[in-house]
């Protein structure tokens, strides 16, 4: 008889007891911890030890039956493994039976005559509220309390493919629908009747929506999809399905429906996270009501959510409508834990790709059951660790909220609370009600917008001819200054010569027109020393480094000081009767500073993205060289706009700015131009207490007509709390600082 053991494949003579009262040969072998490959006249047996070892290898290493038996043959004869008896097919059949027996034993069916029903051969989360299992209510408690909210996350895995079976008529099902995978007959009937509602997406062009009906003819299943608990990451029994095409709504609805019925008696509130919930949840109840094979408790309220990683691929409006940060009572959940669970299943997916349909589903069930088991035995340690982190988090977020709360006027807080309650109560029927949480910040006006406003104001009051185009004249001077700074940074000699020639012509024309706007008191032939000279400089350069002798002015137009009011000085403008030009230049300088800071933010973001997507991904020297060339180009643009802002601010200081302008336009330091992780990935771990530089939040118009808006902006800008720009968001963060302990949330929008 061939005996397959963990140590190898052996041939031994075995004789069974043939006494009159002896047990049958197969039972005798079981008693000696041998599993026969057949039960009538067994010629091959497998030891319990080798079967346990194979299941463990399959769980932890994804080892297929072929590779495992090949290893046994080489252990038996390293020189001639091909001469060792081939029992690969017997191993596959016996391993299926062994897996099924152990699963039934673990779930209490080892010595019971009744058969398990749907989902009874699967473990579930021990920490999620389950009435009658881990929830015992007192007399004054109800299951509709927020702390008994169940949270689910849905997702698909397209690496778990399955080829068409070779002999579908010869397949034997051992546990159809008893574990995590939905029963085949009910699922097929549901798909035959279900009809997808195809409609135009109201959000971005998501691949999950576009490829919902993309079929691959060589595959019976393009992947799997299902539901897990969003807080602890345990698969929900009987809520996993195969995808025949993409993530169709018909295929995603049945696991959602099954999960909402699993140990949910009496629970009235559930939160479901899905990558495209903004589209999927629109007609969910309609699909359930139309199907004969779907059911859901009518009193169950389902709140749709989107994971904090996928939410940034949606439109901006989806963030406040579906992000977990704005869902009451949900705690601290990112909604992305399903992505981590697929890693365990992907171990076995390559080996299961060519299996028969029942064998594949049994392997997936076993893998998911083991994943839930590992979660269960580590649950105490995980919850204790999360509680310690959350206890510190509630303290930090509480302090942040207290700072905002102290600065907020009491009458505004009362209004915000009322608006917040209305938004939360209306979010199910009208997700747009959550737009109350949107941050409505007016973009700071650009130089062109300010120039247009000044020209319209001049025409409206019938200004003198010499004053009608003064805004355009000053704007031209600011553009000349920007060209001077760009020329100082230029390194190509031919380009420098061409730009100098062009710039000198612009300066000459600007100086000639100065007589019209500055009056007779200004002489175009004045020496530069007579003006308020401030040579252009970079962030850390000393203006004295650029000071040249008198002959330099005629040869270097980039160093020429043009006759703007800021260069003439306030006193000289008054003597020239050009005092009215000072507020005009100040307004245009503000627009120039706004443009420079806006471009600075754009290029810093571009630099962060280049590092993340190009520099770090470059594998060869050629790719690294090209990547760093792109970074250098972007860095030159950063230096240009930083220099423009620095020059603009210095000129503004000469025009006697007000206190609001001094507070808004602060000095720009070189260390503030460093790239922070919060720029490219604001939700990365450890970013809660990271503060971005002041210019990332400078685009706020504090001079609007609504005084309450001004007050809000003033105290919000005074608190440097990135990612918590409003009082309500801070209040939500305070409430979810503890992962398992919640606080009643009744905050409102700023």
XYZ file of C-alpha atoms in Angstrom:
750
model
C 0.000 0.000 0.000
C 1.193 3.524 -0.814
C 1.386 5.707 2.288
C 1.757 9.447 1.692
C 3.249 11.165 4.723
C 4.816 14.499 5.509
C 8.212 12.802 5.285
C 7.594 11.415 1.776
C 5.835 8.673 -0.209
C 6.340 5.133 1.130
C 5.388 1.581 0.083
C 4.543 -0.626 3.034
C 2.637 -3.861 3.493
C -0.479 -3.314 5.605
C -2.889 -5.992 6.770
C -6.210 -5.114 8.321
C -7.851 -7.088 11.093
C -10.124 -9.784 9.653
C -11.750 -11.009 12.864
C -15.517 -11.613 12.731
C -16.300 -8.535 14.835
C -13.623 -6.339 13.249
C -14.454 -2.943 11.848
C -14.345 -2.291 8.147
C -10.867 -1.595 6.680
C -11.519 2.099 6.120
C -12.585 2.618 9.761
C -9.515 0.746 10.947
C -7.333 3.073 8.923
C -9.091 6.133 10.345
C -8.427 4.779 13.822
C -4.712 4.696 13.024
C -4.846 8.263 11.636
C -4.790 7.202 7.990
C -7.190 8.685 5.443
C -7.856 6.185 2.626
C -8.085 7.453 -0.936
C -11.014 5.041 -1.509
C -13.263 3.169 0.878
C -13.939 -0.209 -0.746
C -10.485 -1.516 -1.580
C -8.021 1.231 -0.593
C -4.574 1.075 -2.164
C -3.391 4.522 -1.057
C -3.687 6.277 2.294
C -2.699 9.730 3.499
C -1.638 10.383 7.044
C -3.525 13.010 9.011
C -0.230 14.761 9.469
C 0.396 15.284 5.750
C -3.150 16.538 5.189
C -2.843 19.084 7.999
C 0.517 20.184 6.651
C -0.875 20.637 3.145
C -3.802 22.752 4.394
C -1.432 24.912 6.417
C 0.915 25.353 3.453
C -2.045 26.280 1.295
C -3.231 28.861 3.848
C 0.065 30.557 4.573
C 2.014 30.072 1.340
C -0.650 29.557 -1.307
C 0.871 26.193 -2.242
C -1.065 24.269 -4.862
C -1.661 20.523 -4.614
C 0.612 19.895 -7.608
C 3.538 21.811 -6.113
C 3.071 20.230 -2.706
C 3.031 16.679 -4.052
C 5.987 17.457 -6.278
C 7.863 18.463 -3.133
C 6.961 15.128 -1.488
C 8.239 13.209 -4.508
C 11.574 15.030 -4.387
C 11.841 14.403 -0.639
C 11.256 10.709 -1.304
C 13.821 10.413 -4.094
C 15.968 13.402 -4.887
C 17.642 11.593 -7.820
C 14.606 9.934 -9.447
C 11.445 11.780 -8.299
C 9.621 10.704 -11.458
C 9.755 7.075 -10.275
C 7.786 7.884 -7.121
C 4.081 6.904 -7.442
C 1.932 9.784 -8.657
C -0.942 10.376 -6.242
C -1.627 14.025 -7.186
C -5.295 13.480 -8.137
C -5.905 11.439 -4.993
C -4.378 14.239 -2.895
C -6.743 16.827 -4.392
C -9.798 14.657 -3.685
C -8.775 13.649 -0.164
C -7.735 17.207 0.754
C -11.230 18.452 -0.175
C -12.835 15.827 2.038
C -10.399 16.531 4.867
C -11.032 20.282 4.659
C -14.780 19.734 4.763
C -14.603 17.386 7.759
C -12.426 19.737 9.777
C -14.671 22.712 8.973
C -17.787 20.843 10.118
C -16.023 19.713 13.288
C -14.880 23.273 14.128
C -18.436 24.579 13.789
C -20.039 21.934 15.996
C -21.372 19.501 13.379
C -18.950 16.681 14.106
C -21.417 14.643 16.172
C -24.740 16.047 14.980
C -27.113 14.367 12.613
C -28.583 17.590 11.185
C -26.956 19.350 8.263
C -25.607 22.904 8.456
C -27.711 25.630 6.903
C -26.758 28.742 4.978
C -23.611 30.401 6.321
C -23.272 28.151 9.376
C -19.810 26.912 8.390
C -18.288 30.380 8.729
C -16.954 32.468 11.600
C -17.857 36.123 12.040
C -16.603 39.125 13.961
C -16.849 38.748 17.772
C -16.853 42.527 18.362
C -19.590 43.731 16.021
C -22.970 44.076 17.788
C -25.050 40.922 17.273
C -28.300 40.705 19.274
C -28.615 37.426 21.140
C -24.911 36.660 20.750
C -22.846 39.478 22.251
C -25.531 42.104 22.977
C -27.720 41.884 26.077
C -29.877 44.965 26.478
C -30.995 46.492 29.735
C -34.588 47.596 30.204
C -33.965 51.199 29.173
C -31.783 50.401 26.131
C -32.852 50.081 22.512
C -31.046 48.726 19.475
C -31.655 51.953 17.576
C -28.987 53.664 19.670
C -25.994 54.859 17.633
C -23.571 52.569 19.481
C -25.302 49.515 17.973
C -24.716 50.715 14.430
C -23.298 48.022 12.158
C -20.698 49.079 9.611
C -19.954 47.226 6.378
C -17.475 47.710 3.562
C -17.993 46.340 0.049
C -15.363 45.789 -2.608
C -14.318 43.600 -5.513
C -11.145 41.606 -6.166
C -10.347 40.988 -9.810
C -7.281 38.850 -9.128
C -9.479 35.944 -8.013
C -10.238 34.858 -11.581
C -11.658 31.482 -12.558
C -11.434 29.661 -15.883
C -14.343 27.803 -17.418
C -14.480 24.269 -15.936
C -13.488 21.432 -18.238
C -16.182 18.995 -17.004
C -18.952 21.006 -15.299
C -21.294 17.976 -15.389
C -18.850 15.989 -13.231
C -18.536 18.541 -10.390
C -19.406 17.547 -6.821
C -20.489 20.256 -4.339
C -19.668 19.654 -0.678
C -20.590 23.002 0.915
C -22.584 25.056 -1.545
C -23.683 28.246 0.260
C -22.676 26.955 3.705
C -19.700 29.259 4.088
C -18.974 32.716 2.730
C -19.783 32.184 -0.959
C -23.447 32.581 -1.906
C -25.269 29.441 -3.084
C -24.993 28.959 -6.845
C -28.645 28.230 -7.659
C -30.138 31.233 -5.873
C -27.421 33.496 -7.238
C -27.964 32.385 -10.829
C -31.717 32.898 -10.577
C -31.200 36.368 -9.172
C -28.876 37.345 -12.026
C -31.314 35.962 -14.593
C -34.083 38.264 -13.336
C -32.065 41.313 -12.239
C -31.646 44.210 -14.640
C -28.987 46.861 -14.212
C -30.141 50.456 -14.289
C -27.736 52.094 -16.693
C -27.672 55.843 -16.281
C -25.218 58.646 -16.799
C -22.821 59.032 -13.898
C -23.233 62.204 -11.888
C -19.709 61.854 -10.516
C -16.319 61.324 -12.130
C -15.584 58.755 -14.827
C -15.006 55.777 -12.511
C -13.542 52.608 -13.963
C -15.774 50.436 -11.756
C -18.814 52.024 -13.428
C -17.472 52.021 -16.983
C -16.287 48.402 -16.906
C -19.331 46.997 -15.118
C -20.370 45.035 -18.217
C -16.908 44.241 -19.547
C -16.847 40.494 -20.212
C -13.806 38.243 -20.644
C -14.817 35.167 -22.613
C -12.039 32.887 -21.367
C -13.147 33.325 -17.765
C -16.188 31.957 -15.991
C -15.569 34.482 -13.223
C -13.615 37.741 -13.574
C -13.227 38.086 -9.805
C -15.096 38.034 -6.542
C -16.841 40.664 -4.480
C -18.340 40.761 -1.054
C -18.828 42.420 2.308
C -16.792 42.652 5.508
C -17.284 44.544 8.749
C -15.724 47.953 8.275
C -14.376 48.341 11.800
C -12.605 45.017 12.427
C -12.162 43.539 8.944
C -14.035 40.237 9.229
C -15.762 38.739 6.195
C -19.544 38.464 6.552
C -20.835 34.872 6.097
C -22.779 34.093 2.932
C -22.056 37.463 1.347
C -19.393 36.708 -1.282
C -20.197 36.324 -4.977
C -18.464 35.739 -8.293
C -18.355 38.489 -10.892
C -19.375 37.316 -14.355
C -18.310 40.661 -15.815
C -17.377 43.774 -13.867
C -18.812 45.234 -10.668
C -22.395 45.281 -11.879
C -25.028 46.608 -9.523
C -26.956 43.343 -9.801
C -23.980 41.325 -8.540
C -23.126 43.792 -5.759
C -26.683 43.984 -4.439
C -27.018 40.370 -3.317
C -23.999 40.329 -0.934
C -25.156 43.681 0.442
C -28.614 42.263 1.047
C -27.293 39.080 2.659
C -24.921 40.985 4.958
C -27.738 43.212 6.196
C -29.630 40.102 7.375
C -26.798 38.344 9.205
C -27.435 38.524 12.991
C -29.091 41.943 12.586
C -32.401 41.285 14.359
C -33.594 44.543 15.862
C -30.704 46.720 14.631
C -32.069 49.743 12.795
C -28.952 51.518 11.538
C -26.092 50.413 9.292
C -23.345 52.250 7.421
C -22.073 50.780 4.149
C -18.822 51.846 2.482
C -18.347 51.245 -1.221
C -15.951 52.785 -3.739
C -18.779 54.103 -5.946
C -21.545 54.470 -3.370
C -22.534 57.854 -4.788
C -23.865 55.955 -7.840
C -24.617 52.497 -6.390
C -26.853 53.665 -3.543
C -29.216 55.740 -5.717
C -31.601 52.885 -6.572
C -30.535 50.242 -4.043
C -33.928 49.947 -2.347
C -35.651 49.758 -5.730
C -33.440 46.845 -6.802
C -34.151 44.998 -3.542
C -37.906 45.487 -3.802
C -38.019 44.268 -7.411
C -36.115 41.022 -6.780
C -37.732 37.829 -5.490
C -34.397 36.672 -4.104
C -33.440 39.736 -2.081
C -34.880 40.837 1.221
C -34.046 43.492 3.780
C -35.590 44.600 7.050
C -37.857 47.587 6.309
C -36.838 49.361 9.529
C -33.140 49.220 8.647
C -31.673 52.593 7.699
C -28.584 52.346 5.486
C -26.216 55.312 5.362
C -23.934 55.251 2.291
C -20.250 56.051 2.662
C -17.068 56.040 0.576
C -13.615 55.095 1.860
C -11.238 57.916 2.707
C -8.767 56.795 0.034
C -11.235 56.407 -2.828
C -13.173 59.553 -1.920
C -10.400 61.703 -3.383
C -11.043 60.191 -6.808
C -14.574 61.576 -6.733
C -15.911 65.047 -7.229
C -15.317 67.454 -4.374
C -18.991 67.379 -3.406
C -18.784 63.645 -2.605
C -16.339 64.303 0.244
C -18.805 65.913 2.646
C -21.680 63.735 1.442
C -20.044 60.323 1.845
C -16.761 60.557 3.803
C -16.778 58.835 7.208
C -15.598 62.077 8.842
C -19.140 63.439 8.506
C -21.201 60.382 9.544
C -22.630 60.520 13.054
C -21.759 57.695 15.419
C -19.502 55.815 12.996
C -16.327 56.466 14.968
C -12.910 56.386 13.396
C -13.221 54.243 10.257
C -11.402 54.731 6.981
C -13.687 52.392 4.997
C -10.730 50.807 3.185
C -10.042 47.717 5.317
C -11.334 45.420 2.574
C -8.253 46.237 0.511
C -6.049 44.637 3.176
C -8.168 41.485 3.301
C -7.676 40.687 -0.370
C -3.966 40.100 0.269
C -4.749 36.846 2.101
C -7.049 35.645 -0.668
C -4.579 36.559 -3.389
C -2.233 33.890 -1.986
C -4.596 31.142 -3.053
C -6.103 32.831 -6.128
C -3.441 31.681 -8.647
C -3.789 28.065 -7.545
C -7.601 28.281 -7.550
C -7.771 29.795 -11.040
C -7.990 26.447 -12.815
C -9.824 24.422 -10.135
C -13.343 23.139 -10.526
C -16.021 25.569 -9.355
C -16.883 23.786 -6.071
C -13.213 23.156 -5.228
C -12.354 26.824 -5.804
C -15.185 28.085 -3.625
C -14.243 25.680 -0.846
C -10.664 26.978 -0.907
C -11.845 30.575 -0.812
C -14.258 29.785 2.039
C -11.482 28.110 3.994
C -9.136 31.040 3.417
C -11.732 33.599 4.514
C -12.650 31.522 7.541
C -9.002 31.405 8.580
C -8.737 35.170 8.094
C -11.682 35.703 10.445
C -10.177 33.243 12.923
C -6.878 35.140 12.992
C -8.808 38.386 13.521
C -10.743 36.784 16.356
C -7.783 35.500 18.361
C -6.008 38.857 18.028
C -9.084 40.990 18.728
C -8.224 41.782 22.359
C -4.731 43.011 21.512
C -6.003 45.011 18.520
C -8.760 46.743 20.472
C -6.418 47.603 23.341
C -3.891 49.108 20.950
C -6.551 51.117 19.142
C -8.002 52.306 22.422
C -4.648 53.661 23.592
C -4.144 55.504 20.310
C -7.697 56.803 20.362
C -7.406 58.000 23.950
C -4.471 60.171 22.941
C -6.280 61.236 19.784
C -9.398 62.381 21.643
C -7.241 64.589 23.832
C -5.424 66.205 20.905
C -8.517 66.718 18.772
C -10.379 68.025 21.824
C -7.781 70.722 22.326
C -8.006 71.683 18.657
C -11.763 71.971 18.891
C -11.585 73.972 22.111
C -9.353 76.531 20.426
C -11.892 76.940 17.630
C -14.823 76.891 20.028
C -13.393 79.670 22.170
C -12.812 81.884 19.149
C -16.246 81.281 17.605
C -18.996 83.799 18.489
C -21.838 82.213 20.479
C -24.586 83.409 18.124
C -22.797 81.771 15.179
C -22.406 78.478 17.033
C -26.156 78.387 17.689
C -26.815 78.892 13.988
C -24.262 76.260 12.997
C -25.820 73.686 15.330
C -29.245 74.184 13.784
C -27.919 73.926 10.229
C -25.943 70.825 11.128
C -28.988 69.047 12.577
C -30.970 69.808 9.432
C -28.168 68.472 7.211
C -27.787 65.209 9.151
C -31.533 64.543 9.236
C -31.876 65.168 5.481
C -28.791 63.358 4.192
C -30.573 60.081 3.335
C -33.236 61.639 1.124
C -31.075 64.463 -0.170
C -27.284 63.925 -0.032
C -26.825 67.498 -1.249
C -27.982 68.657 2.200
C -24.517 67.713 3.461
C -23.069 70.502 1.333
C -23.499 72.616 4.462
C -20.084 71.272 5.455
C -18.410 72.575 2.313
C -15.832 75.294 2.861
C -16.975 78.288 0.840
C -13.797 80.283 0.383
C -13.675 83.097 -2.141
C -10.555 82.949 -4.224
C -8.328 85.971 -3.798
C -8.613 88.307 -6.820
C -5.884 88.136 -9.434
C -4.017 91.101 -10.867
C -6.119 91.057 -14.043
C -9.360 91.036 -12.073
C -8.207 93.992 -9.990
C -7.068 95.856 -13.102
C -10.467 95.309 -14.712
C -12.238 96.553 -11.595
C -10.067 99.692 -11.422
C -10.667 100.461 -15.092
C -14.426 100.081 -14.686
C -14.389 102.307 -11.618
C -12.371 104.965 -13.519
C -14.827 104.978 -16.399
C -17.794 105.099 -14.025
C -16.627 108.280 -12.303
C -15.509 109.974 -15.567
C -11.894 110.269 -14.535
C -9.511 112.671 -16.252
C -7.846 111.391 -19.463
C -4.495 111.134 -17.681
C -6.063 108.854 -15.046
C -8.247 106.561 -17.164
C -5.482 104.166 -18.212
C -3.304 104.536 -15.138
C -4.269 101.053 -13.864
C -3.095 99.507 -17.124
C 0.099 101.565 -16.969
C 0.894 100.379 -13.424
C 0.014 96.784 -14.382
C 2.475 97.083 -17.284
C 5.141 98.208 -14.829
C 4.467 95.194 -12.615
C 4.789 92.929 -15.662
C 8.138 94.575 -16.474
C 9.340 93.845 -12.943
C 8.345 90.185 -13.329
C 10.231 90.037 -16.631
C 13.279 91.537 -14.890
C 13.185 88.810 -12.240
C 12.798 86.099 -14.896
C 15.773 87.534 -16.776
C 17.915 87.397 -13.642
C 17.158 83.667 -13.345
C 17.738 82.913 -17.062
C 20.965 81.037 -17.825
C 21.035 80.765 -21.656
C 23.186 83.598 -23.061
C 21.316 83.948 -26.380
C 17.964 84.069 -24.607
C 19.364 86.656 -22.187
C 20.464 88.916 -25.066
C 17.105 88.665 -26.809
C 15.124 89.254 -23.637
C 17.320 92.215 -22.674
C 16.668 93.888 -26.019
C 12.935 93.337 -25.738
C 12.853 94.397 -22.086
C 14.785 97.606 -22.757
C 12.209 98.640 -25.328
C 9.385 98.014 -22.846
C 11.160 100.048 -20.169
C 11.741 102.969 -22.551
C 8.094 103.048 -23.527
C 7.008 102.790 -19.896
C 9.272 105.679 -18.861
C 7.927 107.912 -21.655
C 4.331 107.306 -20.605
C 5.234 108.087 -16.992
C 5.161 111.808 -17.836
C 1.466 111.517 -18.628
C 0.512 109.830 -15.357
C 3.018 111.330 -12.906
C 2.725 114.926 -14.034
C 5.299 117.635 -14.634
C 7.010 117.018 -11.310
C 8.574 113.840 -12.675
C 11.514 114.003 -15.071
C 12.029 110.908 -17.221
C 15.751 111.607 -17.293
C 16.112 111.339 -13.533
C 19.009 109.223 -12.409
C 18.190 105.905 -10.805
C 19.845 107.100 -7.618
C 17.058 109.706 -7.301
C 14.456 106.931 -7.095
C 13.751 104.752 -4.084
C 16.069 102.011 -5.309
C 15.561 98.422 -4.189
C 17.473 96.131 -6.505
C 15.751 92.834 -7.328
C 16.863 89.962 -5.183
C 16.061 86.379 -4.404
C 14.829 85.069 -1.075
C 18.165 84.954 0.690
C 20.122 87.464 -1.369
C 21.214 90.801 -0.029
C 20.203 93.760 -2.229
C 23.742 95.080 -1.858
C 24.988 92.072 -3.810
C 23.305 93.444 -6.936
C 24.409 97.073 -6.526
C 26.462 98.049 -9.550
C 28.232 101.178 -10.826
C 26.356 103.757 -12.888
C 27.330 102.272 -16.243
C 25.529 99.027 -15.336
C 22.105 100.643 -15.587
C 22.323 101.205 -19.316
C 23.654 97.725 -20.070
C 21.416 95.676 -17.763
C 17.703 96.432 -18.191
C 16.911 93.715 -15.647
C 18.427 95.981 -12.961
C 16.743 99.206 -14.104
C 14.421 100.758 -11.544
C 11.234 101.813 -13.316
C 9.246 104.907 -12.186
C 6.426 103.294 -10.237
C 4.906 105.070 -7.206
C 6.521 102.515 -4.898
C 9.950 103.354 -6.354
C 9.313 107.121 -6.230
C 8.229 107.002 -2.601
C 5.100 108.321 -0.949
C 6.524 111.777 -0.317
C 7.602 112.362 -3.907
C 4.240 111.147 -5.224
C 2.574 113.772 -3.084
C 4.861 116.477 -4.464
C 4.065 115.319 -8.012
C 0.328 115.407 -7.269
C 0.206 111.669 -7.943
C -0.897 110.578 -4.501
C -4.003 108.907 -5.965
C -1.753 106.370 -7.731
C -0.628 104.851 -4.420
C -3.888 102.959 -3.623
C -4.087 101.855 -7.268
C -0.634 100.315 -7.164
C -1.370 98.808 -3.748
C -4.453 97.063 -5.146
C -2.561 95.778 -8.163
C 0.313 94.675 -5.914
C -2.167 92.595 -3.929
C -3.330 90.933 -7.132
C 0.285 90.349 -8.150
C 1.016 88.775 -4.747
C -2.104 86.589 -5.038
C -1.018 85.395 -8.492
C 2.508 84.657 -7.286
C 1.278 82.662 -4.289
C -1.247 80.780 -6.420
C 1.451 79.793 -8.928
C 3.748 78.920 -6.046
C 1.195 76.478 -4.658
C 0.608 74.953 -8.091
C 4.304 74.293 -8.701
C 4.904 72.990 -5.178
C 2.068 70.517 -5.658
C 3.537 69.579 -9.026
C 6.887 68.991 -7.367
C 5.331 66.768 -4.702
C 3.556 64.710 -7.363
C 6.757 64.372 -9.396
C 8.616 62.985 -6.408
C 5.835 60.534 -5.659
C 5.022 59.317 -9.166
C 8.212 59.837 -11.186
C 11.360 60.126 -9.076
C 10.545 57.319 -6.644
C 9.268 55.060 -9.426
C 12.333 55.489 -11.655
C 14.214 52.180 -11.822
C 16.997 53.009 -14.284
C 19.604 55.739 -14.456
C 18.049 57.173 -17.616
C 14.624 57.440 -16.010
C 16.114 59.013 -12.897
C 17.950 61.607 -14.987
C 14.755 62.563 -16.815
C 12.817 62.666 -13.573
C 15.301 64.982 -11.896
C 15.309 67.191 -14.988
C 11.574 67.668 -14.538
C 12.088 68.433 -10.846
C 14.766 71.015 -11.693
C 12.450 72.708 -14.166
C 9.669 72.900 -11.599
C 12.091 74.162 -8.952
C 13.116 77.029 -11.245
C 9.460 78.013 -11.536
C 9.138 77.865 -7.740
C 12.153 80.162 -7.366
C 10.748 82.577 -9.955
C 7.362 82.996 -8.284
C 8.917 83.099 -4.821
C 11.170 85.940 -5.980
C 8.206 87.751 -7.550
C 6.266 87.541 -4.301
C 9.246 88.716 -2.250
C 9.773 91.688 -4.563
C 6.050 92.486 -4.534
C 5.861 92.453 -0.753
C 8.882 94.763 -0.440
C 7.263 97.228 -2.803
C 4.016 97.018 -0.833
C 5.872 97.912 2.345
C 6.927 101.207 0.719
C 3.302 102.131 0.043
C 2.359 102.245 3.740
C 0.085 99.139 3.843
C -2.665 98.640 6.408
C -2.677 96.166 9.274
C -4.880 93.678 7.378
C -2.446 93.625 4.476
C 0.527 93.128 6.785
C -1.239 90.226 8.463
C -2.287 88.625 5.188
C 0.945 88.950 3.201
C 3.670 87.612 5.456
C 7.381 87.204 4.693
C 8.196 84.127 2.643
C 10.936 81.973 4.149
C 13.000 79.414 2.301
C 12.114 76.599 4.701
C 8.423 77.158 3.898
C 9.060 76.118 0.298
C 9.975 72.568 1.285
C 7.617 69.856 0.152
C 5.443 68.342 2.877
C 3.745 64.957 2.693
C 0.510 66.710 3.583
C 0.576 68.427 0.159
C 0.543 65.233 -1.911
C -1.229 62.964 0.592
C -3.231 64.958 3.166
C -4.698 61.746 4.651
C -1.372 60.005 5.205
C -0.667 58.639 8.636
C 0.865 61.176 11.000
C -0.449 64.264 9.175
C -3.020 65.280 11.774
C -0.654 67.605 13.649
C 1.345 68.755 10.632
C 0.788 72.402 9.702
C 1.330 73.717 6.207
C 2.869 77.112 5.565
C 0.660 80.179 5.852
C 0.349 80.756 2.102
C -1.620 77.517 1.606
C -4.663 79.183 3.205
C -4.148 82.810 2.245
C -6.805 82.970 -0.470
C -9.593 84.292 1.725
C -11.323 87.592 1.087
C -11.592 89.240 4.491
C -13.140 92.386 3.103
C -16.484 91.038 1.964
C -19.770 92.706 2.776
C -20.900 90.017 5.216
C -19.318 90.844 8.547
C -20.167 87.430 10.008
C -18.160 85.804 7.211
C -15.246 88.080 8.047
C -15.372 87.071 11.696
C -15.395 83.387 10.790
C -12.398 83.730 8.504
C -10.450 85.754 11.044
C -10.663 83.249 13.856
C -10.299 80.244 11.542
C -7.164 81.626 9.945
C -5.796 82.424 13.381
C -5.855 78.698 14.214
C -3.302 76.884 12.060
C -5.071 73.491 11.883
C -4.733 71.865 8.484
C -7.514 69.496 7.426
C -9.804 70.968 10.135
C -10.745 74.259 8.527
C -14.112 74.658 10.175
C -15.636 74.356 13.590
C -17.937 71.464 12.725
C -15.202 69.351 11.198
C -13.158 69.877 14.350
C -16.140 68.865 16.450
C -16.543 65.671 14.417
C -12.849 64.925 14.816
C -13.145 65.400 18.547
C -16.036 62.936 18.596
C -14.205 60.248 16.603
C -10.869 60.613 18.344
C -11.613 57.346 20.143
C -12.182 54.387 17.881
C -14.533 52.503 20.233
C -15.846 55.278 22.432
C -18.115 57.883 20.864
C -19.625 61.171 21.853
C -22.965 62.641 20.919
C -22.447 64.852 17.897
C -24.700 67.818 17.288
C -22.265 70.319 15.798
C -22.857 72.523 12.792
C -21.195 74.206 9.881
C -19.130 77.329 10.146
